[in-house]
Coordinates of C-alpha atoms and ligand atoms in Angstrom, one line a residue:
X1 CA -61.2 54.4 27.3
X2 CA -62.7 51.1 28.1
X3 CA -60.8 47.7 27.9
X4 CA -63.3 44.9 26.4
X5 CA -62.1 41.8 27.8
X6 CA -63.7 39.6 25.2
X7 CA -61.7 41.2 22.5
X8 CA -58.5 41.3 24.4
X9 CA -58.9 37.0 25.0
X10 CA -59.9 36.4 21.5
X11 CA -56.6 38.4 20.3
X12 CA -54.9 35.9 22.8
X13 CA -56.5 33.3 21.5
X14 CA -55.7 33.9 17.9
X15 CA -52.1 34.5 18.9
X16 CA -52.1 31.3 20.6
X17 CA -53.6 29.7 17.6
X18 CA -51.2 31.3 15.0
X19 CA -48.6 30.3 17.8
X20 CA -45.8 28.3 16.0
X21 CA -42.8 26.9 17.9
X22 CA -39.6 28.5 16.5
X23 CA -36.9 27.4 18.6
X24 CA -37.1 23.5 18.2
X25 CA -35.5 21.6 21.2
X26 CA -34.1 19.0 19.7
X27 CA -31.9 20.9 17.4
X28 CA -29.7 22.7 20.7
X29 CA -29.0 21.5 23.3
X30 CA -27.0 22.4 26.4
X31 CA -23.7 21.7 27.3
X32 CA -23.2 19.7 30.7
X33 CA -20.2 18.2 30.9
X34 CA -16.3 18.9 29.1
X35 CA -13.4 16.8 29.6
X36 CA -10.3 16.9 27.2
X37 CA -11.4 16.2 23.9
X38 CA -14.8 15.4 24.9
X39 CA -17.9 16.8 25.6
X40 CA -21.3 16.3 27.2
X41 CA -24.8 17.8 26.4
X42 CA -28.6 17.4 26.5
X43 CA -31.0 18.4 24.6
X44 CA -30.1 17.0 21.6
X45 CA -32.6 14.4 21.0
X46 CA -32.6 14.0 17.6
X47 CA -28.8 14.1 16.9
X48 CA -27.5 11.0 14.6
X49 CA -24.6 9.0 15.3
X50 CA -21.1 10.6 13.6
X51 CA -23.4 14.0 13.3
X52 CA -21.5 17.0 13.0
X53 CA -22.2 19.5 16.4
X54 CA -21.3 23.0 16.5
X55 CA -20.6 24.9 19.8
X56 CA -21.4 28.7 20.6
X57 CA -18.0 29.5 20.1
X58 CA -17.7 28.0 16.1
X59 CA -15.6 24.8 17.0
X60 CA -17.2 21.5 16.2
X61 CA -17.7 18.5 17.4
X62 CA -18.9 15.2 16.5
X63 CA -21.6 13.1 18.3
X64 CA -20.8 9.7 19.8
X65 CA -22.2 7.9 22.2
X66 CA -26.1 8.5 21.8
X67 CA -28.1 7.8 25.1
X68 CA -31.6 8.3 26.4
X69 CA -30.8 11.8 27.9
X70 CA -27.4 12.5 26.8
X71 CA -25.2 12.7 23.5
X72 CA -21.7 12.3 24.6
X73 CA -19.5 14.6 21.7
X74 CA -15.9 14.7 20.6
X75 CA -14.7 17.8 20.2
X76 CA -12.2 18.8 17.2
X77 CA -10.3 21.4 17.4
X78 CA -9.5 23.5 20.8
X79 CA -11.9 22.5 23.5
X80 CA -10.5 25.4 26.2
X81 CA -13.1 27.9 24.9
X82 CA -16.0 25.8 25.6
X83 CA -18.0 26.1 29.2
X84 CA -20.9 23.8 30.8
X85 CA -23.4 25.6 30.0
X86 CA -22.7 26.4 26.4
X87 CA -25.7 26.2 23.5
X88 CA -24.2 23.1 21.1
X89 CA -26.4 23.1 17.7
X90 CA -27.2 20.1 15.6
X91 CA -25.9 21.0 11.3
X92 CA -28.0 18.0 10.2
X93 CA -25.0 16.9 8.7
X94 CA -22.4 13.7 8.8
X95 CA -19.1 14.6 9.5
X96 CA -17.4 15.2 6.3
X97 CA -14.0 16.1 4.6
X98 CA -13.0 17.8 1.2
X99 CA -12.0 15.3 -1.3
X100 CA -10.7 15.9 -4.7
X101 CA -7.5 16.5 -6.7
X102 CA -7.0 19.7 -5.5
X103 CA -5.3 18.0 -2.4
X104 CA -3.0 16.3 -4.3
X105 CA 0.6 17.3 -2.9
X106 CA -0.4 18.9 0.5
X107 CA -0.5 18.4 4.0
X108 CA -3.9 18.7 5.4
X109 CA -5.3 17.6 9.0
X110 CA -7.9 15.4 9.3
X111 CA -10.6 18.0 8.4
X112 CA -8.6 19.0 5.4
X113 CA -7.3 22.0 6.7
X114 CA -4.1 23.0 5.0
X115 CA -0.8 22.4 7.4
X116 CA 1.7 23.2 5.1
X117 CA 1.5 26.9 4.8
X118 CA 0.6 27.2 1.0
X119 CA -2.4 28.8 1.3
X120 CA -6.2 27.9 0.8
X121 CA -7.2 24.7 -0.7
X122 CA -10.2 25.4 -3.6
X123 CA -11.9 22.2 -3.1
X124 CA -15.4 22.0 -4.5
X125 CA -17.0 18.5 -3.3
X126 CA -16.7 17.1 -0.2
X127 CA -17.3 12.8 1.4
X128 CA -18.8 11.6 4.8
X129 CA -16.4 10.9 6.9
X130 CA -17.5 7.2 7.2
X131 CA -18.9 5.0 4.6
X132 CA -20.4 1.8 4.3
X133 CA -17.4 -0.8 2.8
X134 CA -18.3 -1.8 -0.6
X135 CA -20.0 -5.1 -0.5
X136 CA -19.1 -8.6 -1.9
X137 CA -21.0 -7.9 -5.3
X138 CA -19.4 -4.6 -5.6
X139 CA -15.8 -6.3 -5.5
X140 CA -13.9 -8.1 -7.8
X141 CA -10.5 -10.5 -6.4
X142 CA -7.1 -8.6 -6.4
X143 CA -5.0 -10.1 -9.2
X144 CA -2.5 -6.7 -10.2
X145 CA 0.4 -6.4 -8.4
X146 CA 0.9 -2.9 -6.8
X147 CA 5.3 -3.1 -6.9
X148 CA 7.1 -2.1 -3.9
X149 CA 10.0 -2.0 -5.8
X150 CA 11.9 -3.2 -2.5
X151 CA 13.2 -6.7 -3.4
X152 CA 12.2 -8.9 -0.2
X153 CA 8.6 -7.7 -0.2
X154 CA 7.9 -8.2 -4.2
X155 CA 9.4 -11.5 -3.8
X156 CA 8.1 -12.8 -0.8
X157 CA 5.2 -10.7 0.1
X158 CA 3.9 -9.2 -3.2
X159 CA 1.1 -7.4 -2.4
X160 CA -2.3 -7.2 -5.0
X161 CA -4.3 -4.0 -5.5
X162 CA -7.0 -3.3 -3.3
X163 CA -5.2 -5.9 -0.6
X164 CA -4.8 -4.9 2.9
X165 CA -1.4 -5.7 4.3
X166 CA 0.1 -4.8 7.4
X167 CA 3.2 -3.5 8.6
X168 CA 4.1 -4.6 12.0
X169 CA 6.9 -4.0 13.9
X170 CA 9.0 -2.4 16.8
X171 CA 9.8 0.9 16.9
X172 CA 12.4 2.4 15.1
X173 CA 12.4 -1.6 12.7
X174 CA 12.0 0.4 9.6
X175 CA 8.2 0.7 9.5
X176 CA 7.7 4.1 8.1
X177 CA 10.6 3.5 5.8
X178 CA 8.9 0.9 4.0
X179 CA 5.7 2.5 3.3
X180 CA 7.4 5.7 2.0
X181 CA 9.5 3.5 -0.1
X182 CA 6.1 1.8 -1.4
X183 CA 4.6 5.4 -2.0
X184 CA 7.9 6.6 -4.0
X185 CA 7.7 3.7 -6.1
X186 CA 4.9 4.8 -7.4
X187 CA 6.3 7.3 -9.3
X188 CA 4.5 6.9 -12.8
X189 CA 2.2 4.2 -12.0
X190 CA -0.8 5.9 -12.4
X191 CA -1.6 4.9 -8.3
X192 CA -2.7 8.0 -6.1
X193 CA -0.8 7.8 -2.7
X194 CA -2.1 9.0 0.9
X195 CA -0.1 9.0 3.8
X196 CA -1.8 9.2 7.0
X197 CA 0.4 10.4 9.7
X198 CA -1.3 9.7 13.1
X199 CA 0.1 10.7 16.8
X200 CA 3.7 11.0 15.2
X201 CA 5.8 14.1 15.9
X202 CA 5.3 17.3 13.8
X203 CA 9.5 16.9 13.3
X204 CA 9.3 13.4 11.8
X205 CA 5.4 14.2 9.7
X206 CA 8.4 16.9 8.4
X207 CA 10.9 14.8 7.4
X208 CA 8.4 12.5 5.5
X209 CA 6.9 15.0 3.8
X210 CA 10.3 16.6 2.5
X211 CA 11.7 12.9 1.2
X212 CA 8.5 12.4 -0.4
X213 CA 8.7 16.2 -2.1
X214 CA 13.2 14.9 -3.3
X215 CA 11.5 12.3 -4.7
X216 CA 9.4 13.8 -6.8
X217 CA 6.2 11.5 -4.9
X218 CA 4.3 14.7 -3.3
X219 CA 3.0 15.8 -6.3
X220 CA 0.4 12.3 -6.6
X221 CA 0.6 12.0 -2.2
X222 CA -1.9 14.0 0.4
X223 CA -0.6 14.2 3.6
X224 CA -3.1 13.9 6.4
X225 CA -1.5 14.5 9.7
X226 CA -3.2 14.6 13.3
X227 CA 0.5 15.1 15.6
X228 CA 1.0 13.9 19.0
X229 CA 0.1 17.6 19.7
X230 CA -3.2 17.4 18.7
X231 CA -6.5 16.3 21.0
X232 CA -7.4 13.0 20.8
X233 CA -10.5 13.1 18.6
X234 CA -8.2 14.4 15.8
X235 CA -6.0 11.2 16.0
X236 CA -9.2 9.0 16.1
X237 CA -10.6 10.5 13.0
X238 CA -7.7 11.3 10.7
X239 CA -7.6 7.4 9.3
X240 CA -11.1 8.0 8.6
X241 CA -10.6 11.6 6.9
X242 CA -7.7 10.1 4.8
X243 CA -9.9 6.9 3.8
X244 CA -12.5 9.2 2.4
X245 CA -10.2 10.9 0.5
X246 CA -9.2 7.7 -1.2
X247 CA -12.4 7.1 -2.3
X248 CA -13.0 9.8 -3.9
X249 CA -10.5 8.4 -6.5
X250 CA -11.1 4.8 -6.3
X251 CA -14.9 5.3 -7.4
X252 CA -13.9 7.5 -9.9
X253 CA -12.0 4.5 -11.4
X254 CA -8.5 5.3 -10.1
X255 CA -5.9 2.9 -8.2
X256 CA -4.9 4.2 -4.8
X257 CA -2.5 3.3 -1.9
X258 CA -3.4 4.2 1.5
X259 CA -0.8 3.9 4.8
X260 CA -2.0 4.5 8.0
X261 CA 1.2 5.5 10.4
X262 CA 0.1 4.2 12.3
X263 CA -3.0 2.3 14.0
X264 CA -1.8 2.0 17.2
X265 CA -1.5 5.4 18.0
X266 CA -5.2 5.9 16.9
X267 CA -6.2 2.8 19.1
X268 CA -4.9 4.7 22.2
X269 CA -6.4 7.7 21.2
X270 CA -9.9 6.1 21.0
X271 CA -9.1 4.7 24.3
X272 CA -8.2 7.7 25.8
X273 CA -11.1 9.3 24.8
X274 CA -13.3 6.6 25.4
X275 CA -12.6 6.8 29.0
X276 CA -13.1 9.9 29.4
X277 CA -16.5 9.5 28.1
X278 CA -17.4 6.4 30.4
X279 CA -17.4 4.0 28.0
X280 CA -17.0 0.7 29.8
X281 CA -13.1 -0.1 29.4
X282 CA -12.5 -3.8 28.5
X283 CA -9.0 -5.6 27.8
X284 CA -6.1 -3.9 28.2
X285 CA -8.8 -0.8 28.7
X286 CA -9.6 -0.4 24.8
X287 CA -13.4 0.1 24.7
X288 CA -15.9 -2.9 23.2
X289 CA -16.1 -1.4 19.9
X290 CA -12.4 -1.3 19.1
X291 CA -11.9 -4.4 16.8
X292 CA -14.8 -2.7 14.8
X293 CA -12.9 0.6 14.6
X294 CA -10.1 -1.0 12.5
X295 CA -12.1 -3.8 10.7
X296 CA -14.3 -0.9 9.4
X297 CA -11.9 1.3 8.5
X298 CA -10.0 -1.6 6.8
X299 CA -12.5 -3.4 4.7
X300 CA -12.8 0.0 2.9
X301 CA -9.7 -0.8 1.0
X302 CA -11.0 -2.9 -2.0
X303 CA -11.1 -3.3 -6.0
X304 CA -14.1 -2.4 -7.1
X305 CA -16.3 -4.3 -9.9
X306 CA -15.8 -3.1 -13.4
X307 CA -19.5 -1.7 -13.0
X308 CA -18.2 0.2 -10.2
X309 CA -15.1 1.4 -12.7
X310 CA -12.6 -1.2 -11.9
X311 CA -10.7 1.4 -8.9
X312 CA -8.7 0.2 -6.0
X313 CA -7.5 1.0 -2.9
X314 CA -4.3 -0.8 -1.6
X315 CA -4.3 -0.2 2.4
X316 CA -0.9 -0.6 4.6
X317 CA -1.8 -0.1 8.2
X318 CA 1.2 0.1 10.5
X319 CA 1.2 -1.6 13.9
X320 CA 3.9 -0.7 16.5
X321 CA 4.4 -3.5 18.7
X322 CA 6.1 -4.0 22.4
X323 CA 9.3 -6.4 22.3
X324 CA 8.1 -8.5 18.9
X325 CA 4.9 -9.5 20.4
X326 CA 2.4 -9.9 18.6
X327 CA 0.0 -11.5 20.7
X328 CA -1.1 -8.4 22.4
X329 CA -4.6 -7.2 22.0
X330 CA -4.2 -5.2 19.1
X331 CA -1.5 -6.7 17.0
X332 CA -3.8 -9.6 16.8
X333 CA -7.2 -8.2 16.2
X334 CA -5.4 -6.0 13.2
X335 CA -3.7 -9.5 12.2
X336 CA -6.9 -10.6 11.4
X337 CA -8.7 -8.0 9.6
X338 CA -5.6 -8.1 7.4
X339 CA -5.2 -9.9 4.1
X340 CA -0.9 -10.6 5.5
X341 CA 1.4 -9.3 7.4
X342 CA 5.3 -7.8 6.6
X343 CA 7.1 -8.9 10.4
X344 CA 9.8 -6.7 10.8
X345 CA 12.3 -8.0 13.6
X346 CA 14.7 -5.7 15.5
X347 CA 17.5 -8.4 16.2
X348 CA 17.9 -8.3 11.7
X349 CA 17.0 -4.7 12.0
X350 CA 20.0 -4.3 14.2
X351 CA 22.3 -6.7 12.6
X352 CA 22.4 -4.8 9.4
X353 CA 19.7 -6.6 7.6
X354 CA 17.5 -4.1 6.5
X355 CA 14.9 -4.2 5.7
X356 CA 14.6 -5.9 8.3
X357 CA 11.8 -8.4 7.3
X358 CA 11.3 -11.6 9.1
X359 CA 10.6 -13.9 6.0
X360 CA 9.1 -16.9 8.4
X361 CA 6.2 -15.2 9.6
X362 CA 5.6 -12.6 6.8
X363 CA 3.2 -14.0 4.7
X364 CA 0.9 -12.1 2.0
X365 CA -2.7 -13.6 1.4
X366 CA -3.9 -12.8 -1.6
X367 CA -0.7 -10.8 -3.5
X368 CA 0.3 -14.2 -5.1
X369 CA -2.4 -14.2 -7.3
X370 CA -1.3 -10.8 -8.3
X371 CA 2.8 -11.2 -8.6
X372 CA 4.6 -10.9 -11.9
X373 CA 5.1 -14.4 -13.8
X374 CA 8.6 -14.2 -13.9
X375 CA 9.1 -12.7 -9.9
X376 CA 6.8 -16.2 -9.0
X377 CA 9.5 -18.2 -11.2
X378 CA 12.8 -16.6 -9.8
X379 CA 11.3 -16.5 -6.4
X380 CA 9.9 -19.9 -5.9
X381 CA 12.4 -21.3 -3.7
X382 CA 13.7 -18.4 -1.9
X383 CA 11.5 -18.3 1.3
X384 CA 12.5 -22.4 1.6
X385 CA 16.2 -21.5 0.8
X386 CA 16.1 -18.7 3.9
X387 CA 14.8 -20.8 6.2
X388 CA 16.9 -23.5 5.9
X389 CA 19.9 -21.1 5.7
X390 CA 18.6 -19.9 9.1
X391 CA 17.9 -23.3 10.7
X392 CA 21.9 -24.1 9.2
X393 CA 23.2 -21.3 10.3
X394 CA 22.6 -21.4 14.1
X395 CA 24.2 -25.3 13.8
X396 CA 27.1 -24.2 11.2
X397 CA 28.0 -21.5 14.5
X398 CA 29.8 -24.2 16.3
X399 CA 32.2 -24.7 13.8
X400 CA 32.2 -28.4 13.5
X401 CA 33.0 -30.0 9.9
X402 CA 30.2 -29.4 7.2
X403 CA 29.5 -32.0 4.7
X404 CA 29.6 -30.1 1.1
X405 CA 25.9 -30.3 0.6
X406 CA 25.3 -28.5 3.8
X407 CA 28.2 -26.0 3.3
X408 CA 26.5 -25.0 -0.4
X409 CA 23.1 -24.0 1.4
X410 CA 24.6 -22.3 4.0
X411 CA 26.5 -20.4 1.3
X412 CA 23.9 -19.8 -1.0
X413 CA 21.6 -18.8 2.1
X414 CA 23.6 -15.8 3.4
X415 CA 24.3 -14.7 -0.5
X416 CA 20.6 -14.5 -0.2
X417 CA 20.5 -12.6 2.2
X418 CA 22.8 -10.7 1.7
X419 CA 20.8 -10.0 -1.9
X420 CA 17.4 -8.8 0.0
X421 CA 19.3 -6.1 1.7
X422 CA 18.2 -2.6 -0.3
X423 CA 18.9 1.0 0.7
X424 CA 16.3 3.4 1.8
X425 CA 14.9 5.3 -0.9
X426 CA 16.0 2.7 -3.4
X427 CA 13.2 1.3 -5.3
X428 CA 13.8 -1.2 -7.8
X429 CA 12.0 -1.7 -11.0
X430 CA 10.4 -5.6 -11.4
X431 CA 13.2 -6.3 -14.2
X432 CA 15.7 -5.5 -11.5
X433 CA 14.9 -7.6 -8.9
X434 CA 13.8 -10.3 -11.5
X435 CA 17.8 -10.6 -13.1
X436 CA 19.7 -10.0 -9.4
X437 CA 16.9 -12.8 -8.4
X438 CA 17.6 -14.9 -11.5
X439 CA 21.3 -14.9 -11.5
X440 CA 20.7 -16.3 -7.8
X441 CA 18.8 -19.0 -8.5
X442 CA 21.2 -19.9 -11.0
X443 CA 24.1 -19.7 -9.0
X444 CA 25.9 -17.2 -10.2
X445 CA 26.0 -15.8 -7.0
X446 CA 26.9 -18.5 -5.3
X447 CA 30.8 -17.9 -6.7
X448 CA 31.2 -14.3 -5.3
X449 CA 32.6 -13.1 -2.4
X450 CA 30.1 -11.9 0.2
X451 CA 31.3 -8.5 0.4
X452 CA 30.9 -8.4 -3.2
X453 CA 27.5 -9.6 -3.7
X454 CA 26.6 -6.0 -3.5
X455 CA 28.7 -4.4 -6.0
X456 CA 27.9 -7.5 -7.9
X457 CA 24.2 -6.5 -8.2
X458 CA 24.7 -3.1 -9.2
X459 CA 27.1 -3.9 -12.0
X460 CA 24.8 -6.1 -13.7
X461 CA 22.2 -3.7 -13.4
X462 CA 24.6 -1.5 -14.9
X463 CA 25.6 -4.1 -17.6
X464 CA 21.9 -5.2 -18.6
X465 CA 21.2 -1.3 -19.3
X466 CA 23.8 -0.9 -21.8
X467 CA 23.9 -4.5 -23.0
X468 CA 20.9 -5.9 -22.9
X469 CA 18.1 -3.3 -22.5
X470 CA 15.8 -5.2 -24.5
X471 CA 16.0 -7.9 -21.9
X472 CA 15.1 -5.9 -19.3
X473 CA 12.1 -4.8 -21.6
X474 CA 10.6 -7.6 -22.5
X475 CA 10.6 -8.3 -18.6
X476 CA 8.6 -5.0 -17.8
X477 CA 6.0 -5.8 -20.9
X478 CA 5.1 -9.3 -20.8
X479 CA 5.8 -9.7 -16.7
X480 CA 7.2 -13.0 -18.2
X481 CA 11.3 -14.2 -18.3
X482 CA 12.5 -14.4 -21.8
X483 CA 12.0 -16.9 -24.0
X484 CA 15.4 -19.0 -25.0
X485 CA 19.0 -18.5 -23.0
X486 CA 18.8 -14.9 -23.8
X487 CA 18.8 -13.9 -20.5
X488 CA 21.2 -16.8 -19.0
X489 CA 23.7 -15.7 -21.3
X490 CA 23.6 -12.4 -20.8
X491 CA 24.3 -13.0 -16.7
X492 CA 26.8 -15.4 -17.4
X493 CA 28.5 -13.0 -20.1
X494 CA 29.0 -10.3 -17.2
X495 CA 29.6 -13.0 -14.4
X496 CA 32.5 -13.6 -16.4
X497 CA 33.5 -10.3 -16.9
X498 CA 33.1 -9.5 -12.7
X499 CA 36.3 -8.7 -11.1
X500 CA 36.0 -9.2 -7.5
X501 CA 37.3 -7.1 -4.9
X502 CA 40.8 -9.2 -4.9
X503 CA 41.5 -9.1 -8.3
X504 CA 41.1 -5.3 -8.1
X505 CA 43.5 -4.9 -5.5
X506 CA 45.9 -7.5 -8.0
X507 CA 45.3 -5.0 -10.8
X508 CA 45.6 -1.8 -9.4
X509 CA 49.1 -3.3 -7.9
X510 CA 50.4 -3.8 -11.0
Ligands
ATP1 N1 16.5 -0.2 4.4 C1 17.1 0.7 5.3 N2 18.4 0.9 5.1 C2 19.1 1.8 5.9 N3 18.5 2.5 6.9 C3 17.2 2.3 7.1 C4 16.4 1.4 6.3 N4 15.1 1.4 6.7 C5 15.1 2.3 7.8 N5 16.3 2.8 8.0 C6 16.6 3.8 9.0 O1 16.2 3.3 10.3 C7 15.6 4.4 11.1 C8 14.2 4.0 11.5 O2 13.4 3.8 10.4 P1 11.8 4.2 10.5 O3 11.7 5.6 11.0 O4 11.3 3.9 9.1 O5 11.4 3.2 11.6 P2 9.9 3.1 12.2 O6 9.8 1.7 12.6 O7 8.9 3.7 11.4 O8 10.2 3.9 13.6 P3 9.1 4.6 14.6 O9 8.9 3.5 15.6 O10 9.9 5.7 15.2 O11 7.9 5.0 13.8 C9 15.6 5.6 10.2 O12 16.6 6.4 10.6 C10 15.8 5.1 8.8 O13 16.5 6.0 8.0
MG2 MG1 7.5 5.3 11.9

């Protein structure tokens, strides 16, 4: 058998022609380099920044740092399995989350994997895990009040929907406390809750999660938790995840309240793996980029336009600070991305002023424009009243004589005080804290005994339900006090009637 050489190159040369390259370069690459968390490869010349990476072995990973030869990739999920070496494929797709109502009351990590044991979540649509903020024409101002229901804050630092206000602090000042009060409050409101638990142990993301479910709040609250267990890419990502979930509701017209528990937990997990890797380390050894991580998370919280459907998200970061100050690196940068701040001091904190908010440098931005008529009215003076009170109080120490003037602010002062103080888990409705307010500013108070101040407030409470619930009504309708002396009356009716602890005593003597 004879071989003809010209038809043996022309079948080569059609091949060649027909030839079509199947395995495209740019779409795998190779891994070179792992670290924890992070990961190096080449090949990947086409990847996009925030792209979703898969390794041989099924775990993903997202691309970061996007350079001429290399496309430095955090890894989420468990990185042990994965070898230089390794073939790392491109999806073509951002990183993204489930998003829906379907996550309403569970505990999901940050790639909405369920952590709470109650099996698979049927989610059917899914958001990028980053997304442009809406922009200025796609916003309208904050003017509805999103209640607290914790006296101090609604009255000093009410905060609007769609505002941004943080939470800083010390540790163990009462941080978490507050925004789980917040999310409990709003109970009925209509206002979808996410609670972003970030770097915090899997014993305390627990215990959150089971006050929230006593209180009846899981059932309109997703959890999103990355613990201190998990790699650092997981922190860095979850206040993303949780953000996306929010809007999901706030475009589709809904009012929501994001906390994130907190930021700087995330901020040292971007550090840490920003280090690892190479990212030029700048002060205090956070990476360039950090003050844009938080300001774009941040400015995601907004009201939307009526055109957009008139949704909201409120966000509550949480900042964990180093003995009170503030002026570290990021305590201020959040500071400014903020619209306020609630200060929460450990010397109150520990004096049994709790919450333990610091009402000289806790200031809200915008909420005023949002706060109830009647709060602005019975609240007016209060923040001048406590800080004269506190300026009195360090002279009235030394015991010397006090004019009368002098001794009725100091007096009303710490009844003031002693007013703000509210129990965890003890959310009061705006016609609450109006009345208590109200029969303060009156000076009603001013007469009782400090011990009884409390007792006091939760008798007239007690009083205006069964007296005067149309009072108390009229408050949570309009947002405005009532017209005439109804309401003075009414205090002064049961101020009268207030037996103080002494007389008690005197009575049960008899
Ligand atoms: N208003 C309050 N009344 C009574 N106890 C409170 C109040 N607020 C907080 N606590 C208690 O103080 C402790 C610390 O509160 P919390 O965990 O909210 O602080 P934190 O600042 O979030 O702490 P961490 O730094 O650990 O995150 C908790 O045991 C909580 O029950
Ligand atoms: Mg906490």
């Amino acid at each position: 058998m004879s071989i003809k050489t010209e038809e043996i190159s022309s079948l080569i040369k059609k091949q060649l022609a027909n030839y079509q390259n199947q395995v495209s370069v740019e779409e795998t690459g190779t891994v070179t380099y792992v670290g924890d968390g992070v990961a190096r490869a080449d090949g990947l010349e086409n990847a996009m920044a925030g792209e979703l990476l898969e390794f041989s072995n099924g775990v993903y990973g997202m691309a970061q740092n996007l350079e001429s030869n290399d496309v430095g990739i955090v890894i989420l999920g468990d990185f042990s399995g994965i070898r230089e070496g390794d073939t790392v494929k491109r999806t073509g797709r951002i990183m993204e989350v489930p998003v829906g109502d379907e996550l309403l009351g569970r505990v999901v990590d940050p790639l909405g994997r369920p952590l709470d044991g109650l099996g698979e979540i049927k989610t059917t649509k899914t958001r990028p895990i980053e997304r442009k903020a809406p922009g200025v024409m796609e916003r309208k101002s904050v003017s509805e009040p999103l209640q607290t229901g914790i006296k101090v804050i609604d009255a000093l630092v009410p905060i609007g929907r769609g505002q941004r206000e943080l939470i800083i602090g010390d540790r163990k000042t009462g941080k978490t406390a507050i925004a789980l009060d917040t999310i409990i409050n709003q109970k009925d409101q209509d206002v979808i809750c996410i609670y972003v638990a970030i770097g915090q142990k899997e014993s305390t993301v627990k215990a959150s999660v089971e006050t929230l479910r006593r209180y009846g709040a899981l059932d309109y609250t997703i959890v999103v938790s990355a613990s201190a267990s998990n790699p650092a890419p997981m922190l860095y990502i979850a206040p993303y995840a949780g953000a996306a979930m929010g809007e999901e509701f706030m475009f589709g017209g809904k009012d929501v309240l994001i906390v994130y528990d907190d930021l700087s937990k995330q901020a040292d997990a971007y550090r840490e793996l920003s280090l690892i890797l190479r990212r030029p380390p700048g002060r205090e050894a956070y990476p360039g980029d950090i003050f844009y991580t938080h300001s774009r998370l941040l400015e995601r919280a907004a009201r939307l336009s009526d055109d957009l459907g008139g949704g909201s998200m409120t966000a509550l970061p949480i900042i964990q600070t180093q003995a009170g100050d503030v002026s570290a690196y990021i305590p201020t940068n959040v500071i400014s991305i903020t619209d306020g701040q609630i200060f929460l001091d450990s010397d109150e904190f520990y004096s049994g002023q709790r919450p333990a908010i610091d009402a000289g440098t806790s200031v809200s931005r915008v909420g005023g424009d949002a706060q109830v008529k009647a709060m602005k009215k019975v609240a007016g003076t209060l923040r001048l009243d406590i800080a004269s009170y506190n300026e009195l109080a360090s002279f009235a120490q030394f015991g010397s004589d006090l004019d009368e003037a002098t001794q009725a602010r100091l007096n009303r002062g710490q009844r003031t005080m002693e007013v703000l103080k509210q129990g965890l888990h003890e959310p009061q409705t705006v016609s609450q804290q109006v009345v208590t307010l109200f029969a303060l500013s009156k000076g009603f108070i001013d007469k009782i005994a400090l011990d009884d101040v409390q007792r006091y407030e939760s008798e007239l409470a007690a009083f205006m339900h069964a007296n005067h619930q149309d009072l108390y009504d009229s408050i949570e309708k309009t947002g405005k006090l009532p017209e005439g002396d109804a309401l003075l009356n009414a205090v002064a009716e049961f101020s009268k009637s207030f037996q103080s602890s002494d007389d008690q005593k005197k009575a049960a003597a008899k």
